[in-house]
Each structure stands twice: as C-alpha cells, then as structure tokens.
Coordinates of C-alpha atoms in Angstrom, one line a residue:
M1 CA 0.1 -0.1 0.1
R2 CA 1.4 3.2 -0.9
P3 CA 1.1 6.4 1.5
A4 CA -0.5 9.1 -0.9
A5 CA 1.4 12.1 -1.9
P6 CA 0.4 15.7 -1.5
A7 CA 2.8 18.2 -3.4
A8 CA 6.3 19.0 -3.9
A9 CA 6.2 21.3 -1.4
L10 CA 6.3 18.3 1.1
L11 CA 8.6 15.3 1.4
A12 CA 6.1 12.3 1.7
L13 CA 5.8 10.6 -1.2
A14 CA 2.6 11.2 -3.5
M15 CA 0.9 7.3 -1.2
L16 CA -2.7 -6.3 4.6
A17 CA -4.9 -27.7 11.0
A18 CA -6.8 -28.9 7.8
C19 CA -9.7 -27.4 6.4
S20 CA -11.2 -29.5 3.7
S21 CA -10.0 -32.0 1.7
A22 CA -6.4 -33.4 1.8
N23 CA -5.6 -33.0 -2.1
G24 CA -7.3 -29.6 -2.6
S25 CA -9.1 -30.7 -5.3
E26 CA -12.8 -29.6 -6.2
P27 CA -16.5 -30.7 -8.0
E28 CA -16.9 -29.2 -11.3
A29 CA -19.1 -26.1 -11.0
S30 CA -22.8 -26.2 -12.1
A31 CA -24.0 -23.1 -13.7
S32 CA -26.4 -22.6 -10.5
D33 CA -23.4 -22.2 -8.7
L34 CA -21.6 -20.2 -11.0
L35 CA -24.0 -17.6 -10.9
G36 CA -24.3 -14.7 -8.7
G37 CA -27.9 -15.3 -7.2
T38 CA -29.2 -12.0 -8.3
P39 CA -31.2 -12.1 -11.3
E40 CA -30.6 -8.7 -12.2
L41 CA -26.8 -9.4 -12.5
A42 CA -27.3 -12.9 -14.6
E43 CA -26.3 -11.1 -17.6
F44 CA -23.3 -10.3 -16.3
Y45 CA -22.1 -13.8 -14.6
G46 CA -23.4 -15.4 -17.9
Q47 CA -20.7 -13.8 -19.8
E48 CA -18.2 -15.9 -21.8
L49 CA -14.1 -15.1 -21.6
A50 CA -12.9 -15.0 -25.2
W51 CA -9.6 -15.8 -24.3
E52 CA -6.7 -14.7 -27.2
D53 CA -3.0 -15.6 -27.0
C54 CA -1.1 -12.9 -25.5
G55 CA 2.7 -13.8 -25.6
D56 CA 5.0 -15.6 -23.3
G57 CA 2.3 -18.2 -22.6
F58 CA -0.4 -15.9 -21.4
Q59 CA -3.8 -15.7 -23.1
C60 CA -6.0 -12.4 -22.3
A61 CA -9.7 -11.4 -22.1
T62 CA -11.9 -8.9 -21.1
F63 CA -15.6 -9.0 -19.6
E64 CA -18.1 -6.4 -18.6
V65 CA -19.7 -5.3 -15.0
P66 CA -21.9 -2.8 -14.1
M67 CA -20.7 0.8 -13.3
D68 CA -23.3 0.9 -10.4
Y69 CA -24.1 -2.2 -8.9
E70 CA -27.4 -0.4 -7.6
A71 CA -28.1 0.4 -11.4
P72 CA -26.8 -2.4 -13.2
D73 CA -28.9 -1.3 -16.0
G74 CA -27.1 1.5 -16.4
D75 CA -23.2 2.3 -17.6
R76 CA -20.7 -0.4 -18.0
V77 CA -17.1 -0.9 -17.2
E78 CA -14.7 -3.3 -18.8
I79 CA -12.1 -5.4 -16.9
A80 CA -9.3 -6.6 -18.6
V81 CA -7.4 -9.8 -17.3
N82 CA -4.8 -12.4 -18.4
R83 CA -3.8 -15.9 -17.2
L84 CA -1.1 -18.5 -17.2
P85 CA -2.4 -21.8 -17.9
A86 CA -1.8 -24.3 -15.0
A87 CA 1.5 -26.4 -16.2
E88 CA 0.1 -29.8 -15.2
P89 CA -3.6 -29.8 -16.5
S90 CA -4.0 -33.4 -15.1
E91 CA -3.5 -31.9 -11.4
R92 CA -5.4 -28.5 -12.5
I93 CA -7.2 -27.4 -9.1
G94 CA -8.7 -24.4 -10.4
S95 CA -7.6 -20.2 -10.6
L96 CA -5.4 -18.3 -8.5
V97 CA -6.6 -14.7 -8.7
L98 CA -3.8 -12.1 -7.7
N99 CA -4.0 -8.7 -6.8
P100 CA -0.7 -6.4 -6.0
G101 CA -2.1 -3.6 -4.0
G102 CA -1.6 0.1 -4.7
P103 CA -4.4 0.7 -4.5
G104 CA -4.0 1.5 -8.5
G105 CA -1.8 -1.4 -9.2
S106 CA -1.7 -3.6 -12.4
G107 CA -2.9 -6.9 -11.8
I108 CA -2.4 -8.0 -15.4
E109 CA 1.3 -6.6 -15.3
Y110 CA 1.7 -8.7 -11.7
A111 CA 0.1 -11.5 -13.0
A112 CA 2.6 -11.5 -16.2
A113 CA 5.4 -12.0 -13.9
A114 CA 3.9 -14.7 -12.4
R115 CA 7.0 -17.0 -12.7
L116 CA 8.7 -14.8 -10.4
V117 CA 5.8 -13.9 -7.7
T118 CA 4.2 -17.0 -7.7
S119 CA 6.1 -20.6 -7.2
A120 CA 6.5 -23.6 -9.5
G121 CA 4.4 -25.5 -7.4
L122 CA 1.4 -23.0 -7.4
Q123 CA 2.1 -22.3 -11.6
Q124 CA 1.6 -26.1 -12.0
R125 CA -1.9 -27.0 -9.5
F126 CA -3.4 -23.1 -10.9
D127 CA -4.4 -21.2 -13.8
I128 CA -2.3 -17.9 -12.4
V129 CA -4.8 -14.8 -13.4
G130 CA -4.4 -11.3 -13.3
F131 CA -7.1 -8.2 -13.6
D132 CA -6.5 -4.7 -13.9
P133 CA -9.1 -3.5 -11.3
R134 CA -11.9 -0.6 -12.6
G135 CA -10.0 2.4 -13.3
V136 CA -6.8 0.8 -13.6
G137 CA -4.7 0.4 -16.4
Q138 CA -6.0 -2.0 -19.8
S139 CA -9.6 -1.8 -18.0
T140 CA -11.7 1.5 -18.2
P141 CA -9.5 3.9 -17.2
L142 CA -10.0 7.1 -14.7
S143 CA -7.5 9.8 -15.2
C144 CA -7.5 13.1 -13.5
M145 CA -4.2 14.9 -14.7
S146 CA -1.9 15.2 -17.7
A147 CA 1.9 14.4 -16.9
D148 CA 2.5 17.8 -16.5
E149 CA -0.1 18.7 -14.4
M150 CA 1.2 15.7 -12.3
D151 CA 4.9 17.3 -12.0
E152 CA 3.2 20.5 -11.2
V153 CA 1.2 19.2 -8.1
F154 CA 3.9 16.6 -7.0
F155 CA 7.1 17.4 -8.1
E156 CA 7.2 21.5 -8.2
S157 CA 7.5 24.1 -5.4
D158 CA 7.0 27.5 -6.4
G159 CA 9.2 28.3 -3.3
G160 CA 6.0 30.2 -1.7
D161 CA 4.1 29.8 1.6
E162 CA 4.8 25.5 1.7
M163 CA 0.8 25.0 3.4
A164 CA -0.8 27.0 1.0
E165 CA 0.8 25.9 -1.7
L166 CA -0.3 22.5 -0.6
E167 CA -3.8 23.0 0.0
A168 CA -4.0 24.7 -3.2
D169 CA -2.5 21.4 -5.1
S170 CA -4.2 19.2 -2.8
R171 CA -7.6 21.3 -4.0
A172 CA -6.5 21.3 -7.6
F173 CA -5.8 17.5 -8.0
A174 CA -9.5 17.0 -6.7
E175 CA -11.1 19.1 -8.7
A176 CA -9.1 17.9 -11.5
C177 CA -10.2 14.8 -11.0
E178 CA -14.0 15.9 -10.6
A179 CA -13.7 17.5 -14.0
N180 CA -12.0 14.8 -15.8
A181 CA -12.6 11.2 -14.0
G182 CA -16.5 11.3 -15.1
P183 CA -19.0 9.1 -12.8
L184 CA -16.4 6.3 -12.9
L185 CA -14.6 8.8 -9.8
G186 CA -17.6 7.6 -7.7
H187 CA -17.6 3.5 -8.6
V188 CA -14.1 2.7 -8.0
G189 CA -14.4 2.0 -4.2
T190 CA -13.0 -1.7 -2.8
D191 CA -16.5 -2.8 -2.6
D192 CA -17.3 -2.4 -6.2
V193 CA -13.9 -4.2 -6.7
A194 CA -15.1 -6.9 -4.7
R195 CA -18.0 -7.6 -6.6
D196 CA -16.2 -7.5 -9.6
L197 CA -13.5 -10.2 -8.3
D198 CA -16.8 -12.4 -7.7
V199 CA -18.0 -12.0 -11.6
L200 CA -14.4 -12.8 -12.6
R201 CA -14.5 -16.1 -10.2
A202 CA -17.6 -16.9 -12.2
L203 CA -16.4 -16.6 -15.6
L204 CA -13.2 -18.5 -14.8
G205 CA -15.8 -21.3 -14.2
D206 CA -14.9 -21.7 -10.3
E207 CA -17.3 -22.6 -7.9
Q208 CA -15.6 -20.8 -5.2
L209 CA -12.4 -18.1 -4.8
S210 CA -8.3 -18.6 -5.1
Y211 CA -6.7 -15.1 -4.2
M212 CA -3.6 -14.2 -3.4
G213 CA -3.5 -10.1 -2.4
A214 CA -0.6 -8.3 -1.8
S215 CA -0.6 -4.8 0.4
Y216 CA -4.1 -3.1 -0.7
G217 CA -5.0 -6.2 -2.1
T218 CA -5.8 -7.5 1.1
Y219 CA -8.7 -5.3 1.7
I220 CA -10.1 -6.2 -1.6
G221 CA -10.0 -10.1 -0.3
A222 CA -11.2 -8.8 3.2
Y223 CA -14.1 -7.4 1.3
Y224 CA -14.9 -10.2 -0.8
A225 CA -15.0 -12.6 2.2
E226 CA -17.4 -10.1 3.8
L227 CA -19.6 -10.2 0.5
F228 CA -19.2 -13.8 -0.4
P229 CA -18.1 -15.8 2.5
D230 CA -19.1 -18.8 1.1
R231 CA -17.5 -18.3 -2.4
A232 CA -14.0 -18.2 -0.9
R233 CA -12.0 -21.4 -1.0
A234 CA -8.6 -19.6 0.2
L235 CA -7.5 -16.2 0.5
V236 CA -3.6 -15.3 1.1
L237 CA -3.7 -11.8 2.3
D238 CA -0.5 -10.8 2.9
G239 CA 0.9 -7.2 3.9
A240 CA -2.6 -6.8 5.4
V241 CA -4.6 -3.1 5.6
D242 CA -6.4 -2.5 8.7
P243 CA -10.2 -2.1 7.5
Q244 CA -11.1 -0.5 10.6
L245 CA -8.8 2.8 10.8
D246 CA -10.0 5.9 9.2
A247 CA -7.5 8.0 6.9
L248 CA -5.7 9.6 9.6
E249 CA -5.3 6.6 11.4
V250 CA -4.1 4.9 8.6
A251 CA -1.3 7.6 7.9
I252 CA 0.0 7.9 11.6
E253 CA 0.8 4.0 11.6
Q254 CA 2.1 3.8 8.0
A255 CA 4.6 6.8 8.9
E256 CA 5.3 4.6 12.2
G257 CA 6.1 1.4 9.9
F258 CA 8.3 3.7 7.6
E259 CA 10.2 4.8 10.5
T260 CA 10.8 1.0 11.9
A261 CA 12.0 0.4 8.2
F262 CA 14.0 3.3 8.6
D263 CA 15.7 1.5 11.3
A264 CA 16.3 -1.7 9.8
Y265 CA 17.5 -0.2 6.9
A266 CA 20.2 2.0 9.1
A267 CA 21.4 -0.9 11.3
T268 CA 22.9 -2.5 8.1
C269 CA 24.2 0.8 6.8
V270 CA 26.3 1.9 9.7
V271 CA 28.2 -1.3 10.1
K272 CA 29.7 -0.4 6.5
D273 CA 32.5 1.8 5.5
D274 CA 31.0 3.6 2.8
C275 CA 27.6 4.4 4.7
P276 CA 26.3 7.7 4.1
L277 CA 24.9 8.4 6.9
G278 CA 28.2 7.6 9.3
T279 CA 30.0 4.1 10.0
G280 CA 29.8 2.7 13.3
V281 CA 27.3 5.5 14.5
T282 CA 24.0 4.6 16.3
V283 CA 21.0 4.4 14.3
E284 CA 19.8 7.5 16.2
E285 CA 22.8 9.3 15.0
A286 CA 22.4 8.0 11.1
R287 CA 18.9 9.3 11.5
A288 CA 20.4 12.8 12.7
N289 CA 22.8 12.5 9.6
L290 CA 20.2 12.1 6.8
T291 CA 18.0 14.9 8.5
E292 CA 21.3 17.4 8.3
L293 CA 22.0 16.1 5.0
V294 CA 18.1 17.0 3.9
E295 CA 18.6 20.3 5.2
S296 CA 22.0 21.1 3.2
V297 CA 20.6 20.7 0.2
E298 CA 17.1 22.3 0.9
G299 CA 15.8 24.9 -2.1
E300 CA 18.7 23.8 -4.1
D301 CA 18.2 21.7 -7.8
L302 CA 20.1 18.5 -8.1
E303 CA 22.1 17.4 -10.8
N304 CA 20.3 15.1 -13.5
N305 CA 22.2 12.6 -15.6
K306 CA 19.5 11.7 -17.8
A307 CA 20.1 13.2 -21.1
G308 CA 18.1 16.5 -21.4
G309 CA 16.8 16.0 -18.1
E310 CA 15.3 18.9 -16.3
P311 CA 17.6 20.1 -12.8
I312 CA 15.9 17.6 -9.9
D313 CA 14.2 19.2 -6.8
S314 CA 15.9 18.7 -3.6
E315 CA 12.9 17.1 -2.2
V316 CA 13.5 13.9 -3.9
V317 CA 15.9 13.0 -1.5
L318 CA 13.6 12.1 1.7
E319 CA 10.7 10.9 -1.1
G320 CA 13.4 8.6 -2.5
V321 CA 14.7 7.2 1.3
L322 CA 10.8 6.2 2.0
A323 CA 10.4 4.5 -1.6
A324 CA 13.6 2.8 -1.0
L325 CA 12.3 1.1 2.4
Y326 CA 9.9 -0.9 0.7
S327 CA 12.4 -3.7 -0.1
P328 CA 15.9 -4.1 1.1
D329 CA 16.9 -4.8 -2.7
S330 CA 16.6 -1.1 -3.1
W331 CA 19.1 -0.5 -0.2
T332 CA 22.3 -0.4 -1.8
Q333 CA 20.8 1.8 -4.5
L334 CA 20.0 4.0 -1.5
N335 CA 23.1 4.2 -0.3
Q336 CA 24.5 4.9 -3.6
G337 CA 21.7 7.8 -4.1
L338 CA 22.7 9.3 -0.9
T339 CA 26.3 9.4 -1.7
D340 CA 25.5 11.0 -4.8
V341 CA 23.6 13.7 -3.4
A342 CA 26.2 14.5 -0.6
E343 CA 29.5 14.2 -2.2
E344 CA 28.3 15.5 -6.0
G345 CA 25.1 17.6 -5.3
N346 CA 23.4 14.6 -8.0
G347 CA 20.0 13.3 -7.6
T348 CA 19.2 10.7 -10.3
R349 CA 19.5 7.7 -8.1
M350 CA 17.2 9.3 -5.8
Q351 CA 14.6 10.0 -8.4
A352 CA 14.9 7.0 -10.3
L353 CA 13.6 5.2 -6.6
V354 CA 10.9 7.6 -7.0
D355 CA 9.9 7.4 -10.3
A356 CA 9.2 3.8 -9.6
L357 CA 7.1 4.1 -7.0
Y358 CA 5.0 6.4 -8.7
E359 CA 5.2 4.3 -11.9
R360 CA 6.6 7.6 -13.6
E361 CA 7.5 5.6 -17.3
D362 CA 9.6 8.7 -18.0
E363 CA 9.4 12.7 -18.1
E364 CA 6.8 12.8 -20.1
A365 CA 4.1 10.0 -18.6
Y366 CA 2.8 8.4 -15.8
T367 CA 0.6 5.3 -15.2
N368 CA -2.8 6.2 -13.8
S369 CA -1.7 4.8 -10.1
T370 CA -1.4 8.0 -8.4
S371 CA -5.0 9.0 -9.4
M372 CA -6.3 5.9 -8.7
L373 CA -4.8 5.6 -5.2
Y374 CA -6.7 8.8 -4.4
A375 CA -9.8 7.8 -5.8
V376 CA -10.1 4.5 -4.4
N377 CA -8.7 5.9 -0.8
C378 CA -10.9 9.4 -0.8
L379 CA -14.2 6.5 -1.4
D380 CA -12.8 3.8 1.0
Y381 CA -11.7 5.7 4.2
P382 CA -13.5 8.3 6.4
T383 CA -11.5 11.8 6.1
P384 CA -12.2 14.8 7.7
R385 CA -13.0 17.9 5.9
E386 CA -11.4 20.4 8.3
T387 CA -7.5 21.0 8.0
D388 CA -7.6 21.4 11.9
A389 CA -7.5 17.7 11.9
F390 CA -5.0 17.0 9.5
E391 CA -2.5 19.7 11.8
E392 CA -3.6 17.6 15.1
A393 CA -2.6 14.3 13.3
A394 CA 0.5 15.3 11.5
E395 CA 1.9 16.8 14.9
E396 CA 1.4 13.3 16.6
A397 CA 2.6 11.7 13.0
E398 CA 5.7 13.7 13.7
E399 CA 6.4 13.0 17.4
A400 CA 5.9 8.8 16.7
A401 CA 8.1 9.0 13.4
P402 CA 9.9 12.2 12.9
L403 CA 11.4 11.6 9.6
F404 CA 8.2 10.8 7.7
G405 CA 5.3 11.2 9.7
A406 CA 3.8 14.7 9.2
D407 CA 4.3 14.4 5.6
V408 CA 2.9 11.6 5.5
V409 CA -0.3 12.9 7.0
W410 CA -0.3 15.9 4.5
G411 CA -0.2 13.3 2.1
S412 CA -4.0 12.5 2.3
L413 CA -5.3 16.4 2.2
P414 CA -6.6 16.0 -1.5
C415 CA -9.3 13.9 0.0
A416 CA -10.7 16.7 2.1
Y417 CA -11.7 18.3 -1.0
W418 CA -12.6 15.2 -2.7
P419 CA -16.0 15.8 -4.6
V420 CA -17.2 11.9 -3.6
E421 CA -18.3 11.9 -0.3
G422 CA -16.5 8.7 1.4
P423 CA -18.1 6.7 4.4
A424 CA -19.0 8.0 7.7
E425 CA -17.5 5.2 9.7
P426 CA -14.8 2.2 8.5
P427 CA -16.4 -0.9 7.7
V428 CA -16.7 -4.2 9.6
L429 CA -15.3 -6.8 7.7
T430 CA -15.6 -10.0 10.0
G431 CA -16.4 -12.4 6.8
A432 CA -18.5 -14.3 9.0
G433 CA -19.1 -18.3 7.6
A434 CA -15.8 -18.0 5.5
A435 CA -13.7 -21.0 5.3
P436 CA -9.9 -20.1 7.1
I437 CA -8.3 -17.1 5.2
L438 CA -4.5 -16.5 6.1
V439 CA -3.2 -13.1 7.1
V440 CA 0.7 -12.8 6.8
G441 CA 2.5 -10.1 8.3
T442 CA 6.0 -9.0 8.1
T443 CA 7.6 -7.7 11.5
R444 CA 9.0 -4.5 9.8
D445 CA 6.9 -4.2 6.7
S446 CA 7.1 -0.4 5.9
A447 CA 4.0 0.6 4.0
T448 CA 1.4 -1.9 6.0
P449 CA 3.1 -2.4 9.7
Y450 CA 2.8 -5.5 11.4
V451 CA -0.2 -4.6 13.6
W452 CA -2.3 -4.4 10.5
A453 CA -1.8 -7.8 9.9
E454 CA -2.3 -8.7 13.6
A455 CA -5.7 -6.6 13.7
L456 CA -7.1 -7.8 10.1
A457 CA -6.6 -11.7 11.6
E458 CA -8.5 -10.6 14.7
Q459 CA -11.0 -8.8 13.0
L460 CA -11.8 -12.0 10.8
E461 CA -13.8 -14.4 12.5
S462 CA -11.5 -17.4 10.2
G463 CA -8.4 -15.3 10.1
V464 CA -5.2 -16.9 10.8
L465 CA -2.1 -15.1 11.3
L466 CA 1.3 -16.5 9.6
T467 CA 4.2 -14.1 10.7
R468 CA 7.2 -13.4 8.6
D469 CA 10.0 -12.0 11.5
G470 CA 11.9 -9.9 8.6
D471 CA 12.4 -6.7 6.5
G472 CA 10.6 -5.4 3.3
H473 CA 6.9 -4.8 2.2
T474 CA 5.0 -8.0 2.5
G475 CA 6.4 -11.8 2.5
Y476 CA 5.4 -14.4 0.3
M477 CA 8.3 -14.6 -2.3
M478 CA 10.7 -12.3 -0.4
G479 CA 13.3 -14.7 0.1
D480 CA 11.3 -16.4 2.9
S481 CA 11.3 -20.5 1.9
C482 CA 9.2 -20.8 5.2
I483 CA 6.5 -18.4 4.4
D484 CA 6.7 -19.7 0.9
Q485 CA 6.1 -23.4 2.1
V486 CA 3.4 -22.2 4.2
V487 CA 1.8 -20.6 1.9
D488 CA 1.7 -22.6 -1.1
T489 CA 0.3 -25.5 1.2
Y490 CA -2.5 -23.7 2.3
L491 CA -3.6 -22.6 -1.3
I492 CA -2.9 -26.3 -2.9
D493 CA -4.0 -28.8 0.2
L494 CA -6.0 -25.9 2.4
E495 CA -4.0 -26.6 5.8
V496 CA -3.7 -23.4 7.4
P497 CA -1.0 -23.1 9.8
S498 CA -1.1 -23.4 13.6
E499 CA -2.1 -19.1 15.1
S500 CA 1.6 -19.2 16.9
T501 CA 3.8 -20.0 13.7
V502 CA 6.4 -17.6 12.8
C503 CA 9.1 -17.7 10.0
W504 CA 12.7 -16.6 10.5
G505 CA 13.5 -15.4 6.9
G506 CA 15.2 -18.5 5.7

C-alpha cells in the first residue's frame, strides 16, 4: 500500500489444522453455482471469456461489469484479465487470482510476472490470473491530470508559503479528478472491486475463489470474504491493511511503519565502511545525519544525469529514502543515491527510486496509479474535511515518526476536498462463515505495519496470522522459504498453520 503524496512542497510520497479435502481438488461447478444468485446480474455472470493468445504463454480477455451495482442497467465498465494456464492440466485445482495492491496497481502486469511472484508448485496446480481493477491500466481507465499537471502538483514547488501551496495543490488535484474522471470516480471503491472479483470467479468457471492479494489487495480480499463468504475457497492476504482505521489513523501508523523500516535499513548501513549516513554511528545518529543532509540541500536543484533531463528538486532525497524502504533489494541503490547527493549534488538515483514508486514511466508520462490511489482511498476511508484535524494528526505523527510522519499525514489532504463523499465510519469486515483465511504479516514491513496484520487476523472470524520476522513490504516470495511453503500448502491443500507460526527469514 503506497502512502499518499500531496505536493512537492512536502517530503512525503504522493502514497494487509486442515480445512477441507486433502488434495485441494474441487467438484466441477454447475451453472447455478457460478451465477451470483441475483437475477439483475445474471447477464454479467453469464458472459464467456474470449481468451486470446497475448504472448509468453499468457492468454488475455475482457469482460463487462456494471459501473453501479445498484443500477446494473446503466453504464458499464470493461475489466481486462490475463492468465497463465496451469503447467500440469491433469492436476489443475482451478484459478488463483492475484492482486498486487496500490490502490492502482495493475493485476495484469503483476500476473505477467507470475513466474517470479508465484512458486513453481502454484504454477503447476493453478491458472495464474490477473485483472486490472476498474479504473486501472487496461480496464476502463480513470484519469485526473496530464503528465505536466502531475509534475506541477507532485514534484514542483513555487517557493512560496508551503502550507498554502499544499492546500492549493490538493484542491486542484481533487477538482481535476472531478472535471476529468467522469461518473466512474464515484464507483472505484473496494466494495465495487470485490463484486467485480466475484463476477470474474464465475467467468473463470470456479465455484469458489482462490485469491492472493498483497498490500491493498488484502482489503479487496477481506471485502470479498464479507460479501461472499461461502464463495471463498482460500484467501491469502499478505501485507495486510487494517479496515477499521480512518484516513488519518492509516497515515500515522503507516508513517511509524516507515520509521521502523528506516531503523532496520540504518542498522545495516552503519556497519559498512561506505555508509553515507556514517560508519560506526548509532541508528539515532544516522537519522540525524540524514536530516542534516536533507536540510543542507533544501531549496537547491540537484544534478540530473538523464540526457536532456531537468534539474531535480531537492525534496527527492527524503522521498527516495521512503521509496527504497519498500524492499531491502533497494538499499544498495539508496546508499549510492545518498552518496551521490552528499558528494556530488546529484539526485539521479534518488529520482529513479521515486519514479519507480509513482510508476512515472519517463519524464513525459505516468500510469494512472496515483490518480487511482486517491480515487480509491478517498472513497474507502473516512476523512475529515477540516485542516485542523490534519494539523493535529501531523503533530502526532511527527512525534511518533520524526522523518516521515507529518508528510505522510498531509499526503491525504486531497481527500478533504474530494468531490465524492467517503464513508462516515470504517466498514466492519468479519467474513463470517468463510473458510479459514491466511493473513501474512512481516514484522518490519514499511508500508503495511505488522500491527495491521494482527488487527485484520483478529477482525476476520476465520483469520489465521502467519508471521514473517523480516524486512521489506509483504512476505511471500521475498526469499523466505518457510513463508512460501506455508502459503503454498494452504492454497493447494487447504491446510492452515497454527496461530503461533513464525518464520524467521530462512
């Protein structure tokens, strides 16, 4: 789950025993099993997916869903889907649907990396399926701003009053979404995505859903369990979101998660001779040294090695640190980037870290993931409309997370001006009646703190918590064979671990 990102005037980035048959096999579903049970939706559940080859062993298709499930005869949304057929058709269990999170992440692109993000065992037994949620990527898209306008809001500062600029940029972004996104803006919430997911389940020919969602994808899975508990075969919710939080609580706790992740990064850095934050110093001293570096380049333009590239705003330094905390695989690049800034005034590597998080494909283009991040979050989370509430939350966050706290909180400000009203209270998602649901939490997860996994496992009546003691965002296929084996066994054989299961990174 990405933290929200308000404007370049701030340093934040514009951003969840055995159950059944021993072999996991299922009876072939009848037409009545597959339909949603609502006559008004029979047309949608009765579609056929026209699969076409789309390269590298994958097949692609599209299907339609109602824009508004309360008015299914109205406008429609097209959903794009792809799949990698099971490598062992004779042992096929069914489909395993993936979602990478975001909000705004492309399930099509995630599934296209199936050979990297799922095990060979899962690829043998399941069709690996991805879909772009409504508004995202190849599905009916939602767009708020041009690339130039996005740069102005998220990467550029006019050098004036910081708070006034933040409020103006946040309001401008919300107004642009109202003007350009159309009626879809009010129908991209997670409840709608969960309903789309059930239509997809039926069209795939599965009586029950097997699903693995990462980060924000855990929210989709939890919502699915609430709406369709009897249709959930196996749900893996990795890097869990806590559905019971409001927008400012999410920001405060997420900032604490990034601060915890920074401490883990700093602890590995300071033992190295070339650590840009100091060798042999304490983690607290490393934090102070980073703050000093940020302040030393504040207001300056950093060099850009890209041919024809514009100078880089100095605020990229802290933004790049936050981006790198998603994965220890980025920590070497972070060390190099901070060294470049300190010794050469060059921000190229730090900008690359930020661009990857924003899905800023080049200097001229973005995917629409940032627009969708806000469109979904502003619909999903209760958010105050008064800036006083943000000021109080920012103070609390800064005390708990000095590096990132205030900026992550202010990143939610566009939702205060959002044209579509969000909920007054968070949803209560218990998944009552669902089969056991596996919730995976990583102890030093940056973007989805471990406490969220504990909370979601407790809120779901059949939730079972699997703990990974480690670094980075999410746990599955992160180099921990223990986690991978437990998840695979659950998905294939429907066996869940004991509540006390902890994997230690090996």
